mmCIF file of C-alpha atoms in Angstrom:
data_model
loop_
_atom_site.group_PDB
_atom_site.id
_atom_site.type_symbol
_atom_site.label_atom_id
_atom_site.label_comp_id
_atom_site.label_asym_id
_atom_site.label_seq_id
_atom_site.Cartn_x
_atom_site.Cartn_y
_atom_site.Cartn_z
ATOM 1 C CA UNK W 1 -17.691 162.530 54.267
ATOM 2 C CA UNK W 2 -16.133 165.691 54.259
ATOM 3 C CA UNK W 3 -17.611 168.663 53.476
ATOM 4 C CA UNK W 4 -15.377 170.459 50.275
ATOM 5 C CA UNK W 5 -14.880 174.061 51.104
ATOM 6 C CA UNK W 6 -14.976 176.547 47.950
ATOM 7 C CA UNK W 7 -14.061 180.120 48.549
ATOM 8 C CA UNK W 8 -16.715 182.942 48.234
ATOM 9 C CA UNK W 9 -15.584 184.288 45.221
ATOM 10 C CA UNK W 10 -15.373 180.914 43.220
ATOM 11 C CA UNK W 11 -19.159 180.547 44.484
ATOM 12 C CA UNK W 12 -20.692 183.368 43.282
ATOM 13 C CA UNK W 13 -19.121 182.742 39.984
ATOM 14 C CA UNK W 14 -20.687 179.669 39.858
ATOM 15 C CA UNK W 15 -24.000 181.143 41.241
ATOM 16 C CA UNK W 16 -24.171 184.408 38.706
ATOM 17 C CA UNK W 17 -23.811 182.135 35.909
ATOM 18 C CA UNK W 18 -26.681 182.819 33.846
ATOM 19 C CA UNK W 19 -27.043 185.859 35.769
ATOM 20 C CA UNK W 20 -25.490 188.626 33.696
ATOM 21 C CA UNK W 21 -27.196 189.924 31.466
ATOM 22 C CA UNK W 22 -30.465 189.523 31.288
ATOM 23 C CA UNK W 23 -33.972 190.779 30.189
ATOM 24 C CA UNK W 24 -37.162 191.544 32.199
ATOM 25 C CA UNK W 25 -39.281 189.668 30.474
ATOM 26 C CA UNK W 26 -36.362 186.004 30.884
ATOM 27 C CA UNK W 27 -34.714 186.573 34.241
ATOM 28 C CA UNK W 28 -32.676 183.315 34.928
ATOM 29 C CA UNK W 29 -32.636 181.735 37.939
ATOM 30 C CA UNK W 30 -29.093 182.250 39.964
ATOM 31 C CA UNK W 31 -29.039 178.331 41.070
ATOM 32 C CA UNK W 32 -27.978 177.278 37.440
ATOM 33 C CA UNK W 33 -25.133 176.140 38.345
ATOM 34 C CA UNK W 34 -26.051 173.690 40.641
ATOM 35 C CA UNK W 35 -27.920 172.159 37.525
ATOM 36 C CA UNK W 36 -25.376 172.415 35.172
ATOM 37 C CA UNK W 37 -22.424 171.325 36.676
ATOM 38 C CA UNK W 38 -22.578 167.733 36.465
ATOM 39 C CA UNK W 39 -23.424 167.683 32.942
ATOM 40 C CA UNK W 40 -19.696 168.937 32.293
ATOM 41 C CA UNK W 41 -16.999 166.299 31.531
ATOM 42 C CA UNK W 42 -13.704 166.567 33.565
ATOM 43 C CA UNK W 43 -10.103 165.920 31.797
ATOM 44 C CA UNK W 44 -9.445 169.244 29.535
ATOM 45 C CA UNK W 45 -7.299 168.526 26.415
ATOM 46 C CA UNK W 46 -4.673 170.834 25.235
ATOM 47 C CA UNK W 47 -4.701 171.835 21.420
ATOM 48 C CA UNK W 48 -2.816 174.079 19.019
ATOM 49 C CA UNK W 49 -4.624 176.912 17.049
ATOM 50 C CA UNK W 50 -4.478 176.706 13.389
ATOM 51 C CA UNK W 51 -3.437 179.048 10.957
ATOM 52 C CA UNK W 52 -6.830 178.788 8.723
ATOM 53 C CA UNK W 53 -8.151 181.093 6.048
ATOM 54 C CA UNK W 54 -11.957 181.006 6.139
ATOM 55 C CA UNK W 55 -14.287 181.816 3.400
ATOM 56 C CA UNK W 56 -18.532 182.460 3.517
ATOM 57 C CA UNK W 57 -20.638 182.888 0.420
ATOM 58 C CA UNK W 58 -17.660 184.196 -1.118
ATOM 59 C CA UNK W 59 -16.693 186.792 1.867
ATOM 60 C CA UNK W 60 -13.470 186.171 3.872
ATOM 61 C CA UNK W 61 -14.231 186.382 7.364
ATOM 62 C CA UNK W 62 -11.954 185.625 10.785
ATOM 63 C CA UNK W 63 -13.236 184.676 14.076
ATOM 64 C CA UNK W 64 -12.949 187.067 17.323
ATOM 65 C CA UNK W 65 -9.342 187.189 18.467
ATOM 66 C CA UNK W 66 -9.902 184.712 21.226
ATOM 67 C CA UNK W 67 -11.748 181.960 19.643
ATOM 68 C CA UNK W 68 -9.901 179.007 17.788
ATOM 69 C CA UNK W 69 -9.625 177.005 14.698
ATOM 70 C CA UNK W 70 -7.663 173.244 16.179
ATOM 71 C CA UNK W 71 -8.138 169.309 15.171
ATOM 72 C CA UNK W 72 -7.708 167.049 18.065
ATOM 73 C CA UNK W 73 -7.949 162.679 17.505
ATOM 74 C CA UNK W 74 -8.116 163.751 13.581
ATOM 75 C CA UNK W 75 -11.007 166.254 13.887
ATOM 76 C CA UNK W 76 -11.105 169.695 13.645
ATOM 77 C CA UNK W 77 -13.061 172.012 15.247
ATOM 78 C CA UNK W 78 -14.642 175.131 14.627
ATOM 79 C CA UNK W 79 -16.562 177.815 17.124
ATOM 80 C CA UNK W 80 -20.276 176.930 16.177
ATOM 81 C CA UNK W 81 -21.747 180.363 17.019
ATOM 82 C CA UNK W 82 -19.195 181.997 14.749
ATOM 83 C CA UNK W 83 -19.325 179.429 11.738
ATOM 84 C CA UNK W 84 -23.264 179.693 12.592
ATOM 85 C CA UNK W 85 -23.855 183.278 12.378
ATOM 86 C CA UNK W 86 -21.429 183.668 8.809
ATOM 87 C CA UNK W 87 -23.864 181.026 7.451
ATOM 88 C CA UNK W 88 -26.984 183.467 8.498
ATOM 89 C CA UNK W 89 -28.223 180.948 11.343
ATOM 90 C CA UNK W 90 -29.156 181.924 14.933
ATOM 91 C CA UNK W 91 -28.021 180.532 18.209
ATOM 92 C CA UNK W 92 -29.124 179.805 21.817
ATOM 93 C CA UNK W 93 -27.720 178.271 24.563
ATOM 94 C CA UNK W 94 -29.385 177.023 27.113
ATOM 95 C CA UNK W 95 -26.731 177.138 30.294
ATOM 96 C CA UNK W 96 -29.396 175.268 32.754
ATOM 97 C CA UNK W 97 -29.539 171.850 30.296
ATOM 98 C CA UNK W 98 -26.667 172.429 28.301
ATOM 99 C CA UNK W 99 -28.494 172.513 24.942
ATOM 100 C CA UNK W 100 -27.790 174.435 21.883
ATOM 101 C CA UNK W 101 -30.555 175.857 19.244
ATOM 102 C CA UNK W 102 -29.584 176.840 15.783
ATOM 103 C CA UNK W 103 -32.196 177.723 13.629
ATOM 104 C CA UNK W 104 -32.882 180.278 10.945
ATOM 105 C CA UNK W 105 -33.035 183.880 12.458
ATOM 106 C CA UNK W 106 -35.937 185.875 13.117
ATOM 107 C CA UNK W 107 -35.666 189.917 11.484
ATOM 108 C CA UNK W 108 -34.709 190.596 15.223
ATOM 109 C CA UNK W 109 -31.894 188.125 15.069
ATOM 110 C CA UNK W 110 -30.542 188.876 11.460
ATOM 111 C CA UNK W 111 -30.289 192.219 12.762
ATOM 112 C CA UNK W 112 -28.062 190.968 15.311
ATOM 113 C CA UNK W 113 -26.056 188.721 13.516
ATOM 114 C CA UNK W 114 -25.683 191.041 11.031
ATOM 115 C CA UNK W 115 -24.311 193.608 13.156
ATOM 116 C CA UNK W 116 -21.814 191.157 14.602
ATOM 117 C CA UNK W 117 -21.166 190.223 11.022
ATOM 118 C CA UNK W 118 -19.777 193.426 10.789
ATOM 119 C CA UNK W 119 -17.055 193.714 12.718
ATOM 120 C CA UNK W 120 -15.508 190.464 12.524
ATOM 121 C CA UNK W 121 -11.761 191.051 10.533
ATOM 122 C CA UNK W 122 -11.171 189.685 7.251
ATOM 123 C CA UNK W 123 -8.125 188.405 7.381
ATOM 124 C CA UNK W 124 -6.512 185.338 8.063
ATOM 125 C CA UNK W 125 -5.799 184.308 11.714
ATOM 126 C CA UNK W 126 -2.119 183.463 12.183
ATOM 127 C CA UNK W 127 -2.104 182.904 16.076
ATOM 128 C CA UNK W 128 -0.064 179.896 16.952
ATOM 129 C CA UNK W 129 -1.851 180.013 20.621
ATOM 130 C CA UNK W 130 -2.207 176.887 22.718
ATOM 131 C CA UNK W 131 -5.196 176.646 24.759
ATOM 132 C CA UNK W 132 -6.840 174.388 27.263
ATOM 133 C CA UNK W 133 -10.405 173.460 26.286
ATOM 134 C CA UNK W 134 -12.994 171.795 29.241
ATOM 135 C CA UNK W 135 -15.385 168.630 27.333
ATOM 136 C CA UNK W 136 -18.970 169.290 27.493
ATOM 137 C CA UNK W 137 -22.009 167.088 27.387
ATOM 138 C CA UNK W 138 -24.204 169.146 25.508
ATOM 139 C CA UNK W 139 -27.185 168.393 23.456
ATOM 140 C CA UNK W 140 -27.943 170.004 19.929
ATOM 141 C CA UNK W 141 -30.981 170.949 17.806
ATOM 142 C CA UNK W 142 -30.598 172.030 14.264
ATOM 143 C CA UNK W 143 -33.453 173.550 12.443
ATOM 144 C CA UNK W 144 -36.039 171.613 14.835
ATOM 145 C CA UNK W 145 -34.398 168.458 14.954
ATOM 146 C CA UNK W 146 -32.144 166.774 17.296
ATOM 147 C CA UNK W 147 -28.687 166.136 16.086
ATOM 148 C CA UNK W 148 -26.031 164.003 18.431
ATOM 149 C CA UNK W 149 -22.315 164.292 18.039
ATOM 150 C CA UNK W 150 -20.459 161.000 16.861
ATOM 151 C CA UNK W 151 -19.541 158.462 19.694
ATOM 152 C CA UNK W 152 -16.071 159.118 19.386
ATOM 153 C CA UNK W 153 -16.724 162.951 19.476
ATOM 154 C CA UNK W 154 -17.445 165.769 21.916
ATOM 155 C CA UNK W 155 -17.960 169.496 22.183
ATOM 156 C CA UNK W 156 -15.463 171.865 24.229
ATOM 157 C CA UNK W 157 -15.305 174.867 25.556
ATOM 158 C CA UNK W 158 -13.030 177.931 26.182
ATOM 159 C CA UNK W 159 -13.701 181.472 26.526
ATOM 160 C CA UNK W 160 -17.383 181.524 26.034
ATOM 161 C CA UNK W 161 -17.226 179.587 22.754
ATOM 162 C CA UNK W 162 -18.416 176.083 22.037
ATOM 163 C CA UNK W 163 -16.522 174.192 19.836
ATOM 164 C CA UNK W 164 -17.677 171.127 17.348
ATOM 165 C CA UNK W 165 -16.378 169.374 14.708
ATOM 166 C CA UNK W 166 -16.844 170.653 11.290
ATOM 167 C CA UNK W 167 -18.160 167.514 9.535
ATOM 168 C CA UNK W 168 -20.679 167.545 12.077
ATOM 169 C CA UNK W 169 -21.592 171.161 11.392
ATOM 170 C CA UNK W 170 -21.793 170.591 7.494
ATOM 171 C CA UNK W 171 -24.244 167.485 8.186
ATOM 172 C CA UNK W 172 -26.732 169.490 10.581
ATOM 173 C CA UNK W 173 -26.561 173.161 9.761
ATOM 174 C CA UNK W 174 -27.831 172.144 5.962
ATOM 175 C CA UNK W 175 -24.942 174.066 4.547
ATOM 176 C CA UNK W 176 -21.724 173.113 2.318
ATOM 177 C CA UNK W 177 -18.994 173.279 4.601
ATOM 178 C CA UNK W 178 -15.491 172.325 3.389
ATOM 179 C CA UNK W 179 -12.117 171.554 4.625
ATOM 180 C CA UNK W 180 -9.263 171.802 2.494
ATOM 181 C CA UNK W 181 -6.698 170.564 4.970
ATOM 182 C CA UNK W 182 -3.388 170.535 2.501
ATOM 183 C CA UNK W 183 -4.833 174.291 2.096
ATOM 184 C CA UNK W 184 -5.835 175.551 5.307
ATOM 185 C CA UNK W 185 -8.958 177.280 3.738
ATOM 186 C CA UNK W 186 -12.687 176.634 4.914
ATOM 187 C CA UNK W 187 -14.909 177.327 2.557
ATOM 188 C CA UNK W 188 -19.178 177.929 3.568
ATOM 189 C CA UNK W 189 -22.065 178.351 1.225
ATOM 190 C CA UNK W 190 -25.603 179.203 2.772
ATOM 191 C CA UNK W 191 -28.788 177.326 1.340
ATOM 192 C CA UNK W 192 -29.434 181.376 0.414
ATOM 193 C CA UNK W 193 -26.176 181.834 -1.384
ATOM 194 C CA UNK W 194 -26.136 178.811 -3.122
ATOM 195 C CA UNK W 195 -29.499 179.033 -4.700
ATOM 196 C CA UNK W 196 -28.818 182.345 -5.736
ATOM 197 C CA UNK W 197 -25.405 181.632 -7.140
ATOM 198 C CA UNK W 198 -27.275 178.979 -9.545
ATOM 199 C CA UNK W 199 -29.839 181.623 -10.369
ATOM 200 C CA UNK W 200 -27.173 184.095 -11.207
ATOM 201 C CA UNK W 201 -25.036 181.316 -13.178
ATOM 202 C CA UNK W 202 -22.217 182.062 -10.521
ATOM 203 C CA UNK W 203 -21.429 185.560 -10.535
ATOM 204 C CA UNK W 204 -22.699 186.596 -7.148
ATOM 205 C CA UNK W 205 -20.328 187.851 -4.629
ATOM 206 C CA UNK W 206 -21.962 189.165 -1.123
ATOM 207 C CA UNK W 207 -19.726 191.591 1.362
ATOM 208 C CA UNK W 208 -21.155 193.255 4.295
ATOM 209 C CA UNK W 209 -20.075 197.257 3.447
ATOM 210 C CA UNK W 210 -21.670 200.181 5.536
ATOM 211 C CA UNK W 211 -24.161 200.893 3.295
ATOM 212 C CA UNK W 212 -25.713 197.323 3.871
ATOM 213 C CA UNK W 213 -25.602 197.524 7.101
ATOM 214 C CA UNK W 214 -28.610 197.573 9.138
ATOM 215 C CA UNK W 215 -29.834 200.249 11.504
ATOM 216 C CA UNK W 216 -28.997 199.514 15.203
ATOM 217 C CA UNK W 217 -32.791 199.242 15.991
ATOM 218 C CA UNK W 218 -33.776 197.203 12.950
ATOM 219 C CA UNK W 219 -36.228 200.368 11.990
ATOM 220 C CA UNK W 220 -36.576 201.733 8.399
ATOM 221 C CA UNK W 221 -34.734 204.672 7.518
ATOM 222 C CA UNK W 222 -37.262 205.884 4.965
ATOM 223 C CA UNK W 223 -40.026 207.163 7.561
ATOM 224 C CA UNK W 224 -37.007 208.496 9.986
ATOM 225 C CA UNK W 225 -38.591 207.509 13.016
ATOM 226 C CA UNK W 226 -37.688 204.015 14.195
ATOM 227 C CA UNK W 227 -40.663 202.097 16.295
ATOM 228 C CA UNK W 228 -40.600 201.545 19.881
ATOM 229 C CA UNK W 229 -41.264 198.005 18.807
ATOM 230 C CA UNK W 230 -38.070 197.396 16.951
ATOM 231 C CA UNK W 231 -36.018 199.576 19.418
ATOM 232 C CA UNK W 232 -36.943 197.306 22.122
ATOM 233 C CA UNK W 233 -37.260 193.866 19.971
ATOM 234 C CA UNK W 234 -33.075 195.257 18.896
ATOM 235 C CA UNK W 235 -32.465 195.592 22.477
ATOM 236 C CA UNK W 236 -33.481 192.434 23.766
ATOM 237 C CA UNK W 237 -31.931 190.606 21.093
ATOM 238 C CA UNK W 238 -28.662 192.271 22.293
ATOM 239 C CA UNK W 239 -29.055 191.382 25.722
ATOM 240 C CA UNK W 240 -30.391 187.522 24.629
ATOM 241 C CA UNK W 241 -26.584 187.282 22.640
ATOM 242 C CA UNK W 242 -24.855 188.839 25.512
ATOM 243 C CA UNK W 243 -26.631 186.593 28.029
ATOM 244 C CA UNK W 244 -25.692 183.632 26.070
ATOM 245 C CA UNK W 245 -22.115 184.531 25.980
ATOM 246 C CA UNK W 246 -21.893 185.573 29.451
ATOM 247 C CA UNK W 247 -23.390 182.032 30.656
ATOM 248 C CA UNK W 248 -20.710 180.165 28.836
ATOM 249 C CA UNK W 249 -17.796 182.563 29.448
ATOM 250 C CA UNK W 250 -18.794 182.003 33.383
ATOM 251 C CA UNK W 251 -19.405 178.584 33.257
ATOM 252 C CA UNK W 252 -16.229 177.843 31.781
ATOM 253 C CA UNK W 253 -14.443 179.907 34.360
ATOM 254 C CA UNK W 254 -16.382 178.602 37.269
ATOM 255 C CA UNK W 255 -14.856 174.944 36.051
ATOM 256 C CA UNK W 256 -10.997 175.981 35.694
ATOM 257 C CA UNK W 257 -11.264 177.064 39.224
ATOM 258 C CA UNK W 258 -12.698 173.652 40.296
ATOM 259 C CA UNK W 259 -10.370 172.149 38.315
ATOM 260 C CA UNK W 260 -6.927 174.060 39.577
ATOM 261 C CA UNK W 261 -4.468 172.808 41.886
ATOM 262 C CA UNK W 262 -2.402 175.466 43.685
ATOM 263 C CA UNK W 263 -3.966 178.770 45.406
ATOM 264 C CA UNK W 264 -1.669 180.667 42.963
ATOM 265 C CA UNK W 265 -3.852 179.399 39.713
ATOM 266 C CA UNK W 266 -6.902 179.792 41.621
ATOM 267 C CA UNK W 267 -6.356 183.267 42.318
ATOM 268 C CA UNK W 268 -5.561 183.988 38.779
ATOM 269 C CA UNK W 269 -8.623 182.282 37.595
ATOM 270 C CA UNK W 270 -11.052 184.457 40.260
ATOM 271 C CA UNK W 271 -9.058 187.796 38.886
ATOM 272 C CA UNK W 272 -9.907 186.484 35.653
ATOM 273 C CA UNK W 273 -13.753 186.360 36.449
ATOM 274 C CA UNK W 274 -14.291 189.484 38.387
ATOM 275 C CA UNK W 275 -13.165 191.128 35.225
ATOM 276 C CA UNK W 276 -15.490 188.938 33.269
ATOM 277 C CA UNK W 277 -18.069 189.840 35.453
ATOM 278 C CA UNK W 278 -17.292 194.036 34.737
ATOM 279 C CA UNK W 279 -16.913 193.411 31.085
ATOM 280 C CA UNK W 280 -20.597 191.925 31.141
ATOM 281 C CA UNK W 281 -22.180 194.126 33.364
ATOM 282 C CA UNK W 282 -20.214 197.507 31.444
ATOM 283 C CA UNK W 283 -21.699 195.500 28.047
ATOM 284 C CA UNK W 284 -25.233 195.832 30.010
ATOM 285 C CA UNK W 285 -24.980 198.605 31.269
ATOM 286 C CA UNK W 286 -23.937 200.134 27.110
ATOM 287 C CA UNK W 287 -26.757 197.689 25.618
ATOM 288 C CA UNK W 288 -29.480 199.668 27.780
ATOM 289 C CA UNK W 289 -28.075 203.241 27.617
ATOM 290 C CA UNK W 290 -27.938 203.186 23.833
ATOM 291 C CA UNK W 291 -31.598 201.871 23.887
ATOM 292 C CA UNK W 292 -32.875 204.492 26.494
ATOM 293 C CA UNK W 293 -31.232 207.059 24.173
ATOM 294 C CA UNK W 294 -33.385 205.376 21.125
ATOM 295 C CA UNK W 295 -36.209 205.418 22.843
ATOM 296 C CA UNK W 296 -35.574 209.573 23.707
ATOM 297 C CA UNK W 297 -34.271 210.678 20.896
ATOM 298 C CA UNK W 298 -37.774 209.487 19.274
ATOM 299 C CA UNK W 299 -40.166 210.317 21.756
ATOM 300 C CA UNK W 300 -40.837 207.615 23.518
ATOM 301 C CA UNK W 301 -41.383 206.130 27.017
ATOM 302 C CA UNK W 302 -38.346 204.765 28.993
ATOM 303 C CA UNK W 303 -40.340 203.061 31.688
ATOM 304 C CA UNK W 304 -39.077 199.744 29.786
ATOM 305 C CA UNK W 305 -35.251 200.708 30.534
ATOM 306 C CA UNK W 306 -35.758 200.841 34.370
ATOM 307 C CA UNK W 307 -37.419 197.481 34.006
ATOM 308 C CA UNK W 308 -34.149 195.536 32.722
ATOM 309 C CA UNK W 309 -32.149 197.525 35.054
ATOM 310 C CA UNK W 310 -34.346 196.061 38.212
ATOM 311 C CA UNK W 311 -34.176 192.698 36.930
ATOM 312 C CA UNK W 312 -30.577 192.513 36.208
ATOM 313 C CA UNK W 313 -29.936 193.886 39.550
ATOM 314 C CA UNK W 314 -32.532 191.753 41.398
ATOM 315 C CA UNK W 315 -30.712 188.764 39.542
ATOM 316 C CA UNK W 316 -27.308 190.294 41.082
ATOM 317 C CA UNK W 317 -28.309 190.101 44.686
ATOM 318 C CA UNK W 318 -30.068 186.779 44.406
ATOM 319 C CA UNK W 319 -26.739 185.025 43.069
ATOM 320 C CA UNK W 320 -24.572 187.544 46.723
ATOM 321 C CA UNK W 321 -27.653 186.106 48.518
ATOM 322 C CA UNK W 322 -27.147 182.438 47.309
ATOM 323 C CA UNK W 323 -23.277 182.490 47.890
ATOM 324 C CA UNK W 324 -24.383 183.348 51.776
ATOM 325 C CA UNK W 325 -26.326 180.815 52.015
ATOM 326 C CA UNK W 326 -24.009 178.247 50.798
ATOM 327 C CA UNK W 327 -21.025 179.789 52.183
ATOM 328 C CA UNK W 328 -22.661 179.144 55.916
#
């Protein structure tokens, strides 16, 4: 048989997946990919972005400017770490088995979501963007239990995002979700929201303002020193979401390239990953800084902030050492 021949660059994007970024205490192992990979389907469908209005616990929210809202075979989809984190739930994604975690949020992880919360826009997203989306076999876990998608059904993704359908969502997130198709309106209510809205005989209205917002360590502002426990607990939350995003932005790249057919679109799609690859490692690099200055501007020691640079860079070189070896 003969042996297929990927250029250097395509391989160490698929061997930094799950690379970048990472914490010192979780380093991820650089041959990921060679797990992954198979799990992915082949055949990417092409779909239409919908002009949707979106509505949680009463608060209009829009997804980032890259992510989508389409329906494909009569279902639509929706990004599940956005509709997730409007409806107060955490995620994780597991790049090396393909599995996804959503679960109620630790402090650590409301902080986080919170933040993120934030600055999404409020407005309605009137894109009319076509995309390409790669199928992809993963596995799902909501609130401890395992939840399969519908025979018929599967999960894409594009950009970073993972995409579901929203009936499946409503069913195993535990949360009202409702399309109004002839509308073009989604409308969420949390288990939180809703019991409080019956309490309250339906008056309550929730908007994230920047007086609610939480401190960027998670610490109290009433002593005026935050603890070196939530500085660092912040940080690593920070650098668990980034990690997650990074492993599914890559992974997604790594399979367009496979996937091209002319040297022109492949050298698009590597341009398109080294800059990935800077935009994670610049979000790193930020992520850390900010913490270090924390950790300072309160008196405490840094030793912590050399750790996650090591490992992140130790992670580095043993994805450049791993495309040698395969490149031989």
């Amino acid at each position: 048989m003969a042996k297929v021949r990927i250029s250097a660059t395509a391989l160490l994007l698929l061997a930094l997946i799950g690379v970048a970024p990472l914490t010192a205490s979780a380093p991820l192992s650089a041959a990921a990919a060679t797990v992954t990979l198979p799990a992915v389907q082949t055949g990417s469908i092409k779909v239409q972005n919908m002009n949707v209005k979106m509505i949680f616990d009463g608060v209009s929210m829009t997804p980032p400017s890259d992510q989508l809202v389409f329906m494909y075979n009569n279902t639509t989809y929706v990004p599940l770490r956005f509709m997730s984190y409007a409806l107060q739930k955490s995620v994780s994604w597991d790049a090396k088995n393909l599995k996804v975690t959503v679960a109620e949020p630790t402090s650590t992880e409301l902080v986080v979501i919170k933040e993120y919360l934030m600055n999404v826009g409020t407005s309605q997203n009137t894109s009319s963007k076509s995309a390409n989306l790669q199928p992809v076999k993963a596995s799902f876990s909501f609130n401890g239990s395992a939840k399969n998608l519908p025979t018929d059904q599967s999960s894409y993704i594009l950009n970073g995002a993972l995409y579901v359908p929203i009936r499946y969502l409503s069913e195993s997130v535990g949360s009202a979700i409702v399309w109004d198709q002839k509308a073009k309106t989604i409308t969420a209510t949390s288990k939180a929201y809703q019991e409080q809205n019956s309490t309250s005989g339906g008056n309550i209205e929730t908007k994230p303002t920047a007086s609610t917002k939480p401190s960027q360590a998670g610490g109290s502002s009433d002593t005026g020193k935050v603890s070196y426990e939530s500085i660092t607990s912040a940080t690593e939350a920070k650098l668990n979401a980034l990690k997650s995003q990074s492993q599914s932005t890559l992974l997604s790249t790594a399979m367009e390239y496979l996937a091209a057919k002319d040297d022109a679109s492949k050298q698009n799609i590597i341009a398109k990953g080294k800059q990935q690859l800077s935009s994670f490692t610049a979000s790193f690099n930020s992520i850390v800084s900010d913490a270090e200055q924390q950790l300072k501007s309160n008196g405490y020691n840094t030793d912590i902030i050399n750790q996650y640079r090591s490992a992140f860079e130790s992670e580095i070189q043993n994805g450049l050492n791993k495309v040698a070896g395969m490149a031989d």
